Short mmCIF file of C-alpha atoms in Angstrom, two decimals:
data_model
loop_
_atom_site.label_atom_id
_atom_site.label_comp_id
_atom_site.label_asym_id
_atom_site.label_seq_id
_atom_site.Cartn_x
_atom_site.Cartn_y
_atom_site.Cartn_z
CA UNK A 64 -8.35 7.15 -1.88
CA UNK A 65 -6.14 4.64 -0.06
CA UNK A 66 -4.09 5.30 3.04
CA UNK A 67 -0.82 5.58 1.13
CA UNK A 68 -2.28 8.20 -1.20
CA UNK A 69 -3.63 10.25 1.72
CA UNK A 70 -0.26 10.01 3.42
CA UNK A 71 1.48 11.12 0.24
CA UNK A 72 -0.86 14.08 -0.16
CA UNK A 73 -0.42 15.55 3.32
CA UNK A 74 3.07 14.53 4.35
CA UNK A 75 5.23 14.04 1.25
CA UNK A 76 6.14 17.72 1.21
CA UNK A 77 7.50 17.48 4.72
CA UNK A 78 9.31 14.22 4.02
CA UNK A 79 10.96 15.62 0.88
CA UNK A 80 12.21 18.83 2.46
CA UNK A 81 15.37 20.45 1.12
CA UNK A 82 18.79 19.32 2.24
CA UNK A 83 19.55 19.75 5.94
CA UNK A 84 22.40 22.16 5.16
CA UNK A 85 20.05 24.42 3.22
CA UNK A 86 17.40 24.40 5.96
CA UNK A 87 19.87 24.99 8.79
CA UNK A 88 21.77 27.61 6.80
CA UNK A 89 18.59 29.55 6.09
CA UNK A 90 17.55 29.27 9.75
CA UNK A 91 20.93 30.67 10.82
CA UNK A 92 20.63 33.55 8.38
CA UNK A 93 17.09 34.43 9.47
CA UNK A 94 18.00 34.11 13.15
CA UNK A 95 20.81 36.58 12.62
CA UNK A 96 18.33 39.06 11.16
CA UNK A 97 16.00 38.52 14.14
CA UNK A 98 18.89 39.31 16.53
CA UNK A 99 19.77 42.47 14.60
CA UNK A 100 16.10 43.47 14.45
CA UNK A 101 15.74 42.95 18.24
CA UNK A 102 18.44 45.57 18.82
CA UNK A 103 16.24 48.03 16.95
CA UNK A 104 12.77 47.22 18.33
CA UNK A 105 13.45 45.58 21.72
CA UNK A 106 14.69 42.43 23.42
CA UNK A 107 11.20 40.86 23.67
CA UNK A 108 11.30 40.40 19.90
CA UNK A 109 14.27 38.05 20.30
CA UNK A 110 12.98 36.37 23.50
CA UNK A 111 9.65 35.41 21.88
CA UNK A 112 11.50 33.89 18.94
CA UNK A 113 13.83 31.92 21.27
CA UNK A 114 10.83 30.51 23.17
CA UNK A 115 9.24 29.43 19.88
CA UNK A 116 12.50 27.81 18.73
CA UNK A 117 12.98 26.01 22.07
CA UNK A 118 9.44 24.60 22.06
CA UNK A 119 9.82 23.28 18.49
CA UNK A 120 13.17 21.71 19.41
CA UNK A 121 11.54 19.85 22.30
CA UNK A 122 8.53 18.84 20.21
CA UNK A 123 10.51 17.51 17.24
CA UNK A 124 13.68 16.49 19.07
CA UNK A 125 14.26 13.52 16.75
CA UNK A 126 13.15 15.29 13.57
CA UNK A 127 15.61 18.14 13.08
CA UNK A 128 14.49 18.81 9.51
CA UNK A 129 11.02 19.67 10.77
CA UNK A 130 12.45 22.03 13.40
CA UNK A 131 14.40 24.01 10.83
CA UNK A 132 11.55 23.86 8.31
CA UNK A 133 9.11 25.53 10.73
CA UNK A 134 11.78 27.98 11.92
CA UNK A 135 12.55 29.02 8.35
CA UNK A 136 8.89 29.40 7.48
CA UNK A 137 7.93 31.29 10.64
CA UNK A 138 11.05 33.49 10.82
CA UNK A 139 10.38 34.83 7.33
CA UNK A 140 6.95 36.15 8.35
CA UNK A 141 8.25 37.15 11.79
CA UNK A 142 10.80 39.47 10.18
CA UNK A 143 8.30 40.84 7.65
CA UNK A 144 5.67 41.46 10.35
CA UNK A 145 8.21 43.42 12.44
CA UNK A 146 8.46 45.94 9.63
CA UNK A 147 4.84 46.24 8.51
CA UNK A 148 2.77 45.58 11.68
CA UNK A 149 4.06 47.89 14.34
CA UNK A 150 4.11 46.23 17.81
CA UNK A 151 2.21 43.13 16.70
CA UNK A 152 4.96 41.08 15.06
CA UNK A 153 4.21 38.14 17.41
CA UNK A 154 1.16 37.18 15.33
CA UNK A 155 3.64 35.59 12.92
CA UNK A 156 4.59 32.99 15.57
CA UNK A 157 1.08 31.50 15.41
CA UNK A 158 0.53 31.39 11.65
CA UNK A 159 1.76 27.83 11.09
CA UNK A 160 0.56 26.20 14.29
CA UNK A 161 -2.19 24.17 12.50
CA UNK A 162 0.48 22.78 10.17
CA UNK A 163 2.44 21.78 13.26
CA UNK A 164 -0.75 20.15 14.53
CA UNK A 165 -1.06 18.11 11.33
CA UNK A 166 2.46 16.75 11.75
CA UNK A 167 1.58 15.63 15.29
CA UNK A 168 -1.50 13.63 14.32
CA UNK A 169 0.38 10.43 13.30
CA UNK A 170 1.55 10.06 16.90
CA UNK A 171 -1.10 11.69 19.07
CA UNK A 172 -4.83 12.48 19.29
CA UNK A 173 -6.60 15.53 17.92
CA UNK A 174 -7.16 16.82 21.49
CA UNK A 175 -3.49 16.55 22.44
CA UNK A 176 -2.42 18.07 19.13
CA UNK A 177 -4.82 20.97 19.68
CA UNK A 178 -3.58 21.52 23.25
CA UNK A 179 0.04 21.43 22.08
CA UNK A 180 -0.45 24.09 19.43
CA UNK A 181 -2.44 26.11 21.99
CA UNK A 182 0.49 25.83 24.40
CA UNK A 183 3.06 26.81 21.76
CA UNK A 184 1.00 29.82 20.72
CA UNK A 185 0.41 30.93 24.30
CA UNK A 186 4.07 30.57 25.32
CA UNK A 187 5.29 32.36 22.19
CA UNK A 188 3.19 35.45 22.88
CA UNK A 189 3.23 35.25 26.69
CA UNK A 190 4.80 38.72 26.92
CA UNK A 191 2.05 40.18 24.75
CA UNK A 192 -1.03 38.65 26.40
CA UNK A 193 -4.30 40.54 26.13
CA UNK A 194 -7.89 39.36 26.30
CA UNK A 195 -8.21 39.56 22.50
CA UNK A 196 -4.97 37.63 22.00
CA UNK A 197 -6.20 34.83 24.29
CA UNK A 198 -9.39 34.61 22.22
CA UNK A 199 -7.25 34.64 19.05
CA UNK A 200 -5.01 31.70 19.98
CA UNK A 201 -7.92 29.71 21.43
CA UNK A 202 -9.89 30.09 18.20
CA UNK A 203 -6.98 28.67 16.18
CA UNK A 204 -6.86 25.56 18.38
CA UNK A 205 -10.65 25.15 18.53
CA UNK A 206 -11.02 25.30 14.73
CA UNK A 207 -8.21 22.75 14.35
CA UNK A 208 -9.70 20.44 16.99
CA UNK A 209 -13.24 20.47 15.60
CA UNK A 210 -12.04 19.98 12.05
CA UNK A 211 -10.09 16.82 13.00
CA UNK A 212 -12.98 15.76 15.26
CA UNK A 213 -15.31 15.98 12.25
CA UNK A 214 -12.90 13.89 10.16
CA UNK A 215 -12.84 11.26 12.92
CA UNK A 216 -16.61 11.16 13.16
CA UNK A 217 -17.01 10.64 9.43
CA UNK A 218 -14.77 7.58 9.59
CA UNK A 219 -16.42 6.28 12.75
CA UNK A 220 -19.84 6.49 11.12
CA UNK A 221 -18.71 4.07 8.40
CA UNK A 222 -16.44 1.63 10.24
CA UNK A 223 -17.12 2.17 13.94
CA UNK A 224 -13.48 3.26 14.29
CA UNK A 225 -12.26 6.86 14.28
CA UNK A 226 -10.49 7.93 11.08
CA UNK A 227 -7.24 8.71 12.88
CA UNK A 228 -7.25 5.35 14.64
CA UNK A 229 -7.23 3.75 11.21
CA UNK A 230 -4.87 6.21 9.56
CA UNK A 231 -2.32 6.64 12.37
CA UNK A 232 -0.78 3.13 12.25
CA UNK A 233 -0.56 3.31 8.45
CA UNK A 234 1.19 6.68 8.71
CA UNK A 235 3.57 5.35 11.34
CA UNK A 236 4.45 2.45 9.07
CA UNK A 237 5.09 4.63 6.01
CA UNK A 238 6.71 7.64 7.67
CA UNK A 239 8.61 6.01 10.53
CA UNK A 240 8.89 2.47 9.14
CA UNK A 241 7.18 1.29 12.34
CA UNK A 242 5.35 -1.90 11.35
CA UNK A 243 4.67 -3.07 14.91
CA UNK A 244 1.99 -0.42 15.51
CA UNK A 245 0.22 -1.28 12.27
CA UNK A 246 0.34 -5.04 12.80
CA UNK A 247 -1.03 -4.65 16.33
CA UNK A 248 -3.91 -2.61 14.93
CA UNK A 249 -4.59 -5.18 12.20
CA UNK A 250 -4.49 -8.03 14.71
CA UNK A 251 -6.99 -6.21 16.94
CA UNK A 252 -9.51 -5.78 14.11
CA UNK A 253 -8.93 -9.18 12.46
CA UNK A 254 -11.19 -12.23 12.61
CA UNK A 255 -10.45 -15.95 12.87
CA UNK A 256 -11.00 -18.09 9.82
CA UNK A 257 -9.97 -21.35 8.20
CA UNK A 258 -7.74 -21.23 5.15
CA UNK A 259 -7.33 -23.87 2.48
CA UNK A 260 -4.12 -24.61 0.58
CA UNK A 261 -3.89 -26.75 -2.53
CA UNK A 262 -0.50 -28.17 -3.58
CA UNK A 263 0.24 -29.86 -6.93
CA UNK A 264 3.61 -31.63 -7.05
CA UNK A 265 5.41 -32.62 -10.24
CA UNK A 266 8.72 -34.24 -9.32
CA UNK A 267 10.45 -31.44 -7.36
CA UNK A 268 8.22 -28.56 -8.52
CA UNK A 269 5.38 -27.49 -6.21
CA UNK A 270 2.45 -25.42 -7.51
CA UNK A 271 0.95 -23.84 -4.38
CA UNK A 272 -2.41 -22.07 -4.24
CA UNK A 273 -3.30 -20.81 -0.74
CA UNK A 274 -6.43 -18.97 0.32
CA UNK A 275 -4.24 -16.00 1.23
CA UNK A 276 -3.89 -12.57 -0.32
CA UNK A 277 -0.34 -11.26 -0.29
CA UNK A 278 -0.89 -7.88 1.40
CA UNK A 279 -1.15 -5.29 2.81
CA UNK A 280 2.24 -3.97 1.73
CA UNK A 281 5.96 -4.07 2.50
CA UNK A 282 6.60 -6.37 5.44
CA UNK A 283 3.05 -6.15 6.81
CA UNK A 284 0.78 -9.15 7.19
CA UNK A 285 1.20 -11.72 4.40
CA UNK A 286 2.97 -9.36 1.97
CA UNK A 287 6.14 -11.46 2.16
CA UNK A 288 4.38 -14.84 2.28
CA UNK A 289 5.65 -15.81 -1.19
CA UNK A 290 9.25 -15.22 -0.15
CA UNK A 291 8.78 -16.81 3.27
CA UNK A 292 7.51 -20.03 1.67
CA UNK A 293 10.25 -19.97 -0.97
CA UNK A 294 12.81 -19.61 1.80
CA UNK A 295 11.46 -22.83 3.31
CA UNK A 296 11.40 -24.57 -0.07
CA UNK A 297 12.86 -22.81 -3.17
CA UNK A 298 10.99 -25.21 -5.47
CA UNK A 299 7.64 -23.64 -4.56
CA UNK A 300 5.81 -21.63 -7.20
CA UNK A 301 3.12 -19.72 -5.31
CA UNK A 302 0.10 -18.51 -7.25
CA UNK A 303 -2.61 -15.96 -6.46
CA UNK A 304 -6.12 -17.33 -6.11
CA UNK A 305 -9.48 -15.55 -5.82
CA UNK A 306 -10.01 -12.92 -3.13
CA UNK A 307 -8.55 -9.60 -2.14
CA UNK A 308 -7.30 -7.88 1.02
CA UNK A 309 -10.05 -9.44 3.12
CA UNK A 310 -7.88 -12.60 3.22
CA UNK A 311 -4.67 -10.77 4.10
CA UNK A 312 -3.06 -12.33 7.15
CA UNK A 313 -2.97 -9.97 10.12
CA UNK A 314 0.73 -10.32 10.99
CA UNK A 315 4.01 -11.29 9.36
CA UNK A 316 4.70 -13.62 12.30
CA UNK A 317 1.61 -15.66 11.47
CA UNK A 318 2.55 -15.57 7.79
CA UNK A 319 5.96 -17.11 8.55
CA UNK A 320 4.37 -19.77 10.74
CA UNK A 321 1.96 -20.82 7.98
CA UNK A 322 4.79 -20.90 5.43
CA UNK A 323 6.71 -23.24 7.75
CA UNK A 324 3.64 -25.44 8.23
CA UNK A 325 3.10 -25.77 4.46
CA UNK A 326 6.76 -26.59 3.89
CA UNK A 327 6.62 -29.28 6.57
CA UNK A 328 3.56 -30.81 4.90
CA UNK A 329 5.35 -30.80 1.54
CA UNK A 330 8.19 -32.80 3.06
CA UNK A 331 5.84 -35.41 4.51
CA UNK A 332 5.35 -38.46 2.30
CA UNK A 333 1.81 -39.25 3.50
CA UNK A 334 -1.51 -37.89 2.24
CA UNK A 335 -0.29 -37.27 -1.31
CA UNK A 336 -2.81 -38.39 -3.92
CA UNK A 337 -1.44 -39.45 -7.33
CA UNK A 338 -3.42 -37.91 -10.18
CA UNK A 339 -3.94 -38.79 -13.82
CA UNK A 340 -3.55 -36.13 -16.49
CA UNK A 341 -6.26 -35.62 -19.10
CA UNK A 342 -4.65 -32.81 -21.01
CA UNK A 343 -4.63 -29.06 -21.48
CA UNK A 344 -8.09 -27.57 -22.04
CA UNK A 345 -8.71 -24.05 -23.30
CA UNK A 346 -12.00 -22.22 -22.79
CA UNK A 347 -13.60 -18.78 -23.10
CA UNK A 348 -16.69 -17.25 -21.51
CA UNK A 349 -17.65 -13.63 -22.03
CA UNK A 350 -14.63 -11.46 -21.21
CA UNK A 351 -12.69 -14.31 -19.60
CA UNK A 352 -10.42 -16.96 -21.04
CA UNK A 353 -8.76 -19.82 -19.27
CA UNK A 354 -6.35 -22.69 -19.70
CA UNK A 355 -7.18 -25.68 -17.51
CA UNK A 356 -4.91 -28.56 -16.58
CA UNK A 357 -7.34 -31.47 -16.19
CA UNK A 358 -6.30 -34.01 -13.55
CA UNK A 359 -9.65 -35.77 -13.31
CA UNK A 360 -10.76 -35.24 -9.70
CA UNK A 361 -8.71 -32.06 -9.58
CA UNK A 362 -7.84 -29.30 -12.01
CA UNK A 363 -5.71 -26.17 -12.12
CA UNK A 364 -6.96 -23.26 -14.23
CA UNK A 365 -5.12 -20.10 -15.25
CA UNK A 366 -7.72 -17.36 -15.73
CA UNK A 367 -7.13 -14.21 -17.79
CA UNK A 368 -9.22 -11.29 -19.01
CA UNK A 369 -7.63 -9.87 -22.17
CA UNK A 370 -8.13 -6.14 -22.91
CA UNK A 371 -10.11 -5.42 -19.74
CA UNK A 372 -7.70 -6.64 -17.06
CA UNK A 373 -7.94 -9.00 -14.12
CA UNK A 374 -7.39 -8.15 -10.46
CA UNK A 375 -8.72 -10.00 -7.40
CA UNK A 376 -11.45 -12.38 -8.50
CA UNK A 377 -14.49 -12.85 -6.20
CA UNK A 378 -13.64 -14.56 -2.91
CA UNK A 379 -16.68 -16.87 -3.19
CA UNK A 380 -14.83 -18.76 -5.94
CA UNK A 381 -12.96 -20.43 -3.08
CA UNK A 382 -16.21 -22.21 -2.16
CA UNK A 383 -16.24 -23.63 -5.69
CA UNK A 384 -12.57 -24.60 -5.39
CA UNK A 385 -12.93 -26.42 -2.08
CA UNK A 386 -16.21 -28.13 -3.03
CA UNK A 387 -15.16 -29.33 -6.49
CA UNK A 388 -11.34 -29.54 -6.36
CA UNK A 389 -11.01 -27.21 -9.36
CA UNK A 390 -8.30 -24.70 -8.42
CA UNK A 391 -8.26 -21.21 -9.96
CA UNK A 392 -5.23 -19.00 -10.53
CA UNK A 393 -5.91 -15.29 -10.93
CA UNK A 394 -3.11 -14.53 -13.43
CA UNK A 395 -3.00 -10.82 -12.51
CA UNK A 396 -1.32 -10.05 -15.83
CA UNK A 397 -3.26 -6.97 -16.95
CA UNK A 398 -4.32 -4.18 -14.60
CA UNK A 399 -8.02 -3.34 -14.56
CA UNK A 400 -9.33 -1.22 -17.40
CA UNK A 401 -12.93 -2.08 -16.54
CA UNK A 402 -14.52 -3.44 -13.37
CA UNK A 403 -15.29 -7.16 -13.24
CA UNK A 404 -18.71 -8.01 -14.71
CA UNK A 405 -21.58 -9.34 -12.63
CA UNK A 406 -21.32 -12.76 -14.30
CA UNK A 407 -17.66 -13.26 -13.31
CA UNK A 408 -18.40 -16.19 -10.98
CA UNK A 409 -20.76 -18.03 -13.31
CA UNK A 410 -18.55 -17.46 -16.36
CA UNK A 411 -15.39 -18.83 -14.76
CA UNK A 412 -17.01 -21.80 -13.06
CA UNK A 413 -19.02 -22.81 -16.14
CA UNK A 414 -15.96 -22.42 -18.37
CA UNK A 415 -13.91 -24.73 -16.15
CA UNK A 416 -16.66 -27.33 -15.70
CA UNK A 417 -17.43 -27.41 -19.40
CA UNK A 418 -13.77 -27.91 -20.31
CA UNK A 419 -13.20 -30.83 -17.92
CA UNK A 420 -16.38 -32.59 -19.10
CA UNK A 421 -14.80 -33.07 -22.49
CA UNK A 422 -13.77 -36.57 -23.54
CA UNK A 423 -11.41 -38.05 -20.94
CA UNK A 424 -8.27 -39.50 -22.46
CA UNK A 425 -5.18 -39.91 -20.30
CA UNK A 426 -2.17 -38.02 -21.59
CA UNK A 427 1.47 -37.67 -20.56
CA UNK A 428 2.30 -34.89 -18.12
CA UNK A 429 5.48 -33.38 -19.54
CA UNK A 430 7.17 -30.65 -17.49
CA UNK A 431 10.28 -28.50 -17.82
CA UNK A 432 11.53 -25.62 -15.71
CA UNK A 433 14.06 -22.78 -16.04
CA UNK A 434 14.76 -19.50 -14.29
CA UNK A 435 17.07 -16.51 -14.53
CA UNK A 436 17.34 -12.83 -13.58
CA UNK A 437 16.68 -9.62 -15.44
CA UNK A 438 18.02 -6.14 -14.77
CA UNK A 439 16.46 -2.69 -14.78
CA UNK A 440 12.92 -3.79 -15.60
CA UNK A 441 10.52 -1.42 -13.86
CA UNK A 442 7.74 -2.70 -11.62
CA UNK A 443 9.41 -5.88 -10.35
CA UNK A 444 9.70 -6.61 -6.63
CA UNK A 445 12.27 -9.31 -7.40
CA UNK A 446 14.38 -9.59 -10.55
CA UNK A 447 13.85 -13.33 -11.04
CA UNK A 448 11.81 -14.71 -13.91
CA UNK A 449 10.66 -18.33 -13.55
CA UNK A 450 9.28 -20.32 -16.47
CA UNK A 451 7.44 -23.65 -16.32
CA UNK A 452 6.75 -25.51 -19.56
CA UNK A 453 3.88 -28.04 -19.58
CA UNK A 454 2.79 -30.30 -22.45
CA UNK A 455 0.24 -33.09 -22.87
CA UNK A 456 1.99 -34.39 -26.01
CA UNK A 457 -0.31 -32.38 -28.29
CA UNK A 458 -0.74 -28.94 -26.78
CA UNK A 459 1.60 -27.00 -24.54
CA UNK A 460 1.84 -23.87 -22.43
CA UNK A 461 4.50 -21.71 -20.86
CA UNK A 462 3.86 -20.16 -17.45
CA UNK A 463 6.04 -17.05 -17.20
CA UNK A 464 6.12 -16.11 -13.51
CA UNK A 465 7.38 -12.67 -12.45
CA UNK A 466 7.34 -10.94 -9.06
CA UNK A 467 5.14 -7.88 -9.47
CA UNK A 468 1.78 -6.43 -8.56
CA UNK A 469 0.01 -7.05 -11.85
CA UNK A 470 1.42 -6.05 -15.25
CA UNK A 471 1.01 -3.45 -17.93
CA UNK A 472 -1.19 -4.96 -20.68
CA UNK A 473 1.50 -4.14 -23.26
CA UNK A 474 3.99 -6.42 -21.48
CA UNK A 475 1.51 -9.29 -21.57
CA UNK A 476 0.77 -8.68 -25.25
CA UNK A 477 4.49 -8.53 -26.16
CA UNK A 478 5.17 -11.83 -24.37
CA UNK A 479 2.24 -13.50 -26.12
CA UNK A 480 3.48 -12.27 -29.49
CA UNK A 481 7.08 -13.29 -28.77
CA UNK A 482 6.11 -16.85 -27.82
CA UNK A 483 3.57 -17.27 -30.60
CA UNK A 484 4.49 -20.42 -32.47
CA UNK A 485 6.74 -21.60 -29.65
CA UNK A 486 3.93 -22.78 -27.37
CA UNK A 487 0.16 -22.90 -27.79
CA UNK A 488 -0.55 -20.91 -24.65
CA UNK A 489 2.01 -18.38 -23.34
CA UNK A 490 0.71 -17.17 -19.96
CA UNK A 491 2.23 -14.35 -17.94
CA UNK A 492 1.49 -14.74 -14.23
CA UNK A 493 2.13 -12.38 -11.31
CA UNK A 494 1.25 -13.19 -7.69
CA UNK A 495 -0.08 -9.66 -7.01
CA UNK A 496 3.13 -9.08 -5.05
CA UNK A 497 2.62 -6.37 -2.40
CA UNK A 498 6.08 -6.64 -0.88
CA UNK A 499 7.27 -3.55 -2.73
CA UNK A 500 4.00 -1.59 -2.86
CA UNK A 501 3.05 1.36 -0.68
CA UNK A 502 6.48 1.32 0.99
CA UNK A 503 7.65 4.75 -0.15
CA UNK A 504 6.02 8.03 -1.13
CA UNK A 505 5.00 8.09 -4.75
CA UNK A 506 2.64 5.86 -6.65
CA UNK A 507 0.99 3.15 -4.57
CA UNK A 508 2.45 0.56 -6.91
CA UNK A 509 3.90 0.20 -10.39
CA UNK A 510 2.77 -2.84 -12.38
CA UNK A 511 5.46 -4.66 -14.35
CA UNK A 512 6.27 -2.41 -17.29
CA UNK A 513 7.06 -3.39 -20.89
CA UNK A 514 10.73 -4.39 -20.88
CA UNK A 515 12.48 -5.84 -23.91
CA UNK A 516 14.91 -7.78 -21.75
CA UNK A 517 12.03 -9.41 -19.88
CA UNK A 518 10.31 -10.37 -23.14
CA UNK A 519 13.50 -11.85 -24.59
CA UNK A 520 14.21 -13.70 -21.34
CA UNK A 521 10.69 -15.19 -21.40
CA UNK A 522 11.44 -16.65 -24.84
CA UNK A 523 14.90 -17.86 -23.84
CA UNK A 524 13.68 -19.60 -20.68
CA UNK A 525 10.66 -21.12 -22.43
CA UNK A 526 12.93 -22.70 -25.04
CA UNK A 527 15.27 -23.92 -22.30
CA UNK A 528 12.45 -25.38 -20.19
CA UNK A 529 10.93 -26.98 -23.28
CA UNK A 530 14.24 -28.60 -24.25
CA UNK A 531 14.63 -30.05 -20.75
CA UNK A 532 11.01 -31.17 -20.34
CA UNK A 533 10.44 -34.77 -19.27
CA UNK A 534 7.42 -36.91 -18.45
CA UNK A 535 6.41 -36.62 -14.79
CA UNK A 536 3.85 -37.93 -12.38
CA UNK A 537 1.56 -35.42 -10.71
CA UNK A 538 0.29 -35.63 -7.13
CA UNK A 539 -1.87 -33.46 -4.92
CA UNK A 540 -2.26 -32.58 -1.26
CA UNK A 541 -4.85 -30.31 0.35
CA UNK A 542 -4.29 -28.59 3.70
CA UNK A 543 -6.82 -26.92 5.97
CA UNK A 544 -5.56 -24.57 8.69
CA UNK A 545 -8.04 -23.37 11.33
CA UNK A 546 -7.97 -20.33 13.60
CA UNK A 547 -6.00 -18.12 11.20
CA UNK A 548 -6.40 -14.37 11.79
CA UNK A 549 -7.35 -12.54 8.60
CA UNK A 550 -8.55 -8.99 8.06
CA UNK A 551 -12.04 -9.93 6.91
CA UNK A 552 -14.73 -7.54 5.66
CA UNK A 553 -13.54 -4.67 7.88
CA UNK A 554 -10.88 -3.92 5.26
CA UNK A 555 -13.60 -3.09 2.72
CA UNK A 556 -15.25 -0.73 5.20
CA UNK A 557 -11.87 0.87 5.86
CA UNK A 558 -11.32 1.43 2.15
CA UNK A 559 -14.80 2.96 1.80
CA UNK A 560 -14.12 5.20 4.78
CA UNK A 561 -10.76 6.30 3.44
CA UNK A 562 -12.31 7.07 0.05
CA UNK A 563 -15.15 9.13 1.53
CA UNK A 564 -13.16 10.80 4.28
CA UNK A 565 -10.18 11.27 1.98
CA UNK A 566 -12.33 12.99 -0.63
CA UNK A 567 -13.75 15.33 1.99
CA UNK A 568 -10.31 16.00 3.46
CA UNK A 569 -8.82 16.80 0.06
CA UNK A 570 -11.39 19.55 -0.38
CA UNK A 571 -11.25 20.99 3.14
CA UNK A 572 -7.82 20.38 4.72
CA UNK A 573 -6.88 24.01 4.05
CA UNK A 574 -9.50 25.35 6.52
CA UNK A 575 -7.38 25.04 9.69
CA UNK A 576 -4.30 26.22 7.75
CA UNK A 577 -5.82 29.54 6.64
CA UNK A 578 -7.59 30.18 9.96
CA UNK A 579 -4.60 31.97 11.63
CA UNK A 580 -4.12 34.21 8.58
CA UNK A 581 -7.81 35.19 8.50
CA UNK A 582 -7.93 35.74 12.25
CA UNK A 583 -4.75 37.82 12.11
CA UNK A 584 -6.37 40.18 9.61
CA UNK A 585 -9.56 40.37 11.70
CA UNK A 586 -7.73 41.07 14.98
CA UNK A 587 -5.48 43.62 13.34
CA UNK A 588 -8.57 45.48 12.18
CA UNK A 589 -10.17 45.16 15.62
CA UNK A 590 -7.14 46.64 17.37
CA UNK A 591 -6.61 49.39 14.79
CA UNK A 592 -2.99 48.38 14.31
CA UNK A 593 -0.97 50.73 12.18
CA UNK A 594 0.36 48.95 9.08
CA UNK A 595 3.30 50.27 7.09
CA UNK A 596 3.55 49.78 3.34
#
């Protein structure tokens, strides 16, 4: 279970509370009943409620919905208890303190959260203090503290970092839209590495393949790298290579800087190597299929995995890329139905090498380009659709580029069927765009969904690009950037920790929540309180 899913599970109910007017109206109504009831049973009944209300107002001074939510919830039981538990109505003021504690965890430690709910409980029943009541409120806080302490320890055992230290910045980013806290955390745990960028230039079109994963989500890290580089040079078409979140950049600031550096290199006339074109080569190996553009010393391959899906190819393929000059695009055009097989690396590398060993015969490099927008197609982070047509005079392909985090297999199939007979190889490509993933409560992400308008637009733009295609020269430039801060293998440990700790939490989070209710029953029995029914 990822951080966004955990966040959604525990906090979405509080973030999707009813309208403020409803909450405040109900609080006003219940408060009026409390005032009336205090006339009947004594002023302390009202004073205790006022203390509770004041403390919540101080605690959640910037989150008025939460204040009224807890008032509404507590006041209901407070009124009921005043009728059925003679003289011990104040127990109701403690019932939801662990829930209050949960809401505090994104901004403070388990110890401080425990002390705060202890303080609220003590202050609320200060006029009713007995030895048993002190034990009662302390037990609520102790159970809450040790439960969260156990959750922290489970995470620390896996990653060396407490669970809340990992989760808190993610929660702050999602709930409060505070990306600074998360980026600082990511920078602290990141490692320095060198990243490689390959650039193929055909006239004014740049095919860019960087050793960067476009995550984590929203504005964090390198999630907006695609758009940052396009802002520098709109003619860039940025593909997704092998690797996953371990090659996310730690901060958006660094991402912008690298985008600027790449753009500057594109503008420089030196170090470009002119390539020859030896045609479009198609290959298959096991579950994988690929279309390779053979440039002799270099190549650019578009790798797919029909039926089973493709998502984040092994990072070690970058060693193959850098050592051989054969660049690999992870098309990300069908979400995973089955995990990648153990022979993924050998299949892809052997398929590429076999295809480029075929008879070398120089061919024309014919390229056309067209783009447009679509509307109301679900799963897109950006409504643009960009189509590049490439032909070697005998075979041709259409690269349909959309801004999404993978695609529904049915969309890919529909586009292939629509372009059948128009080009030899219609290829849908997404850059695994994380700019619109995990930014709101709900599903972590929605892959591009089947959309008739998108399918029709793919055909229209392919025909347009094909009609405008002209013979071009192709050139290449490789860039190596050292000292770049990436997340590294810690991200995998974090995911493992969140899965294990999240699974445990899902089964046990109710323990602190029911503790006050159970203890209330026990202490009522111990004090022989008279209950009216």
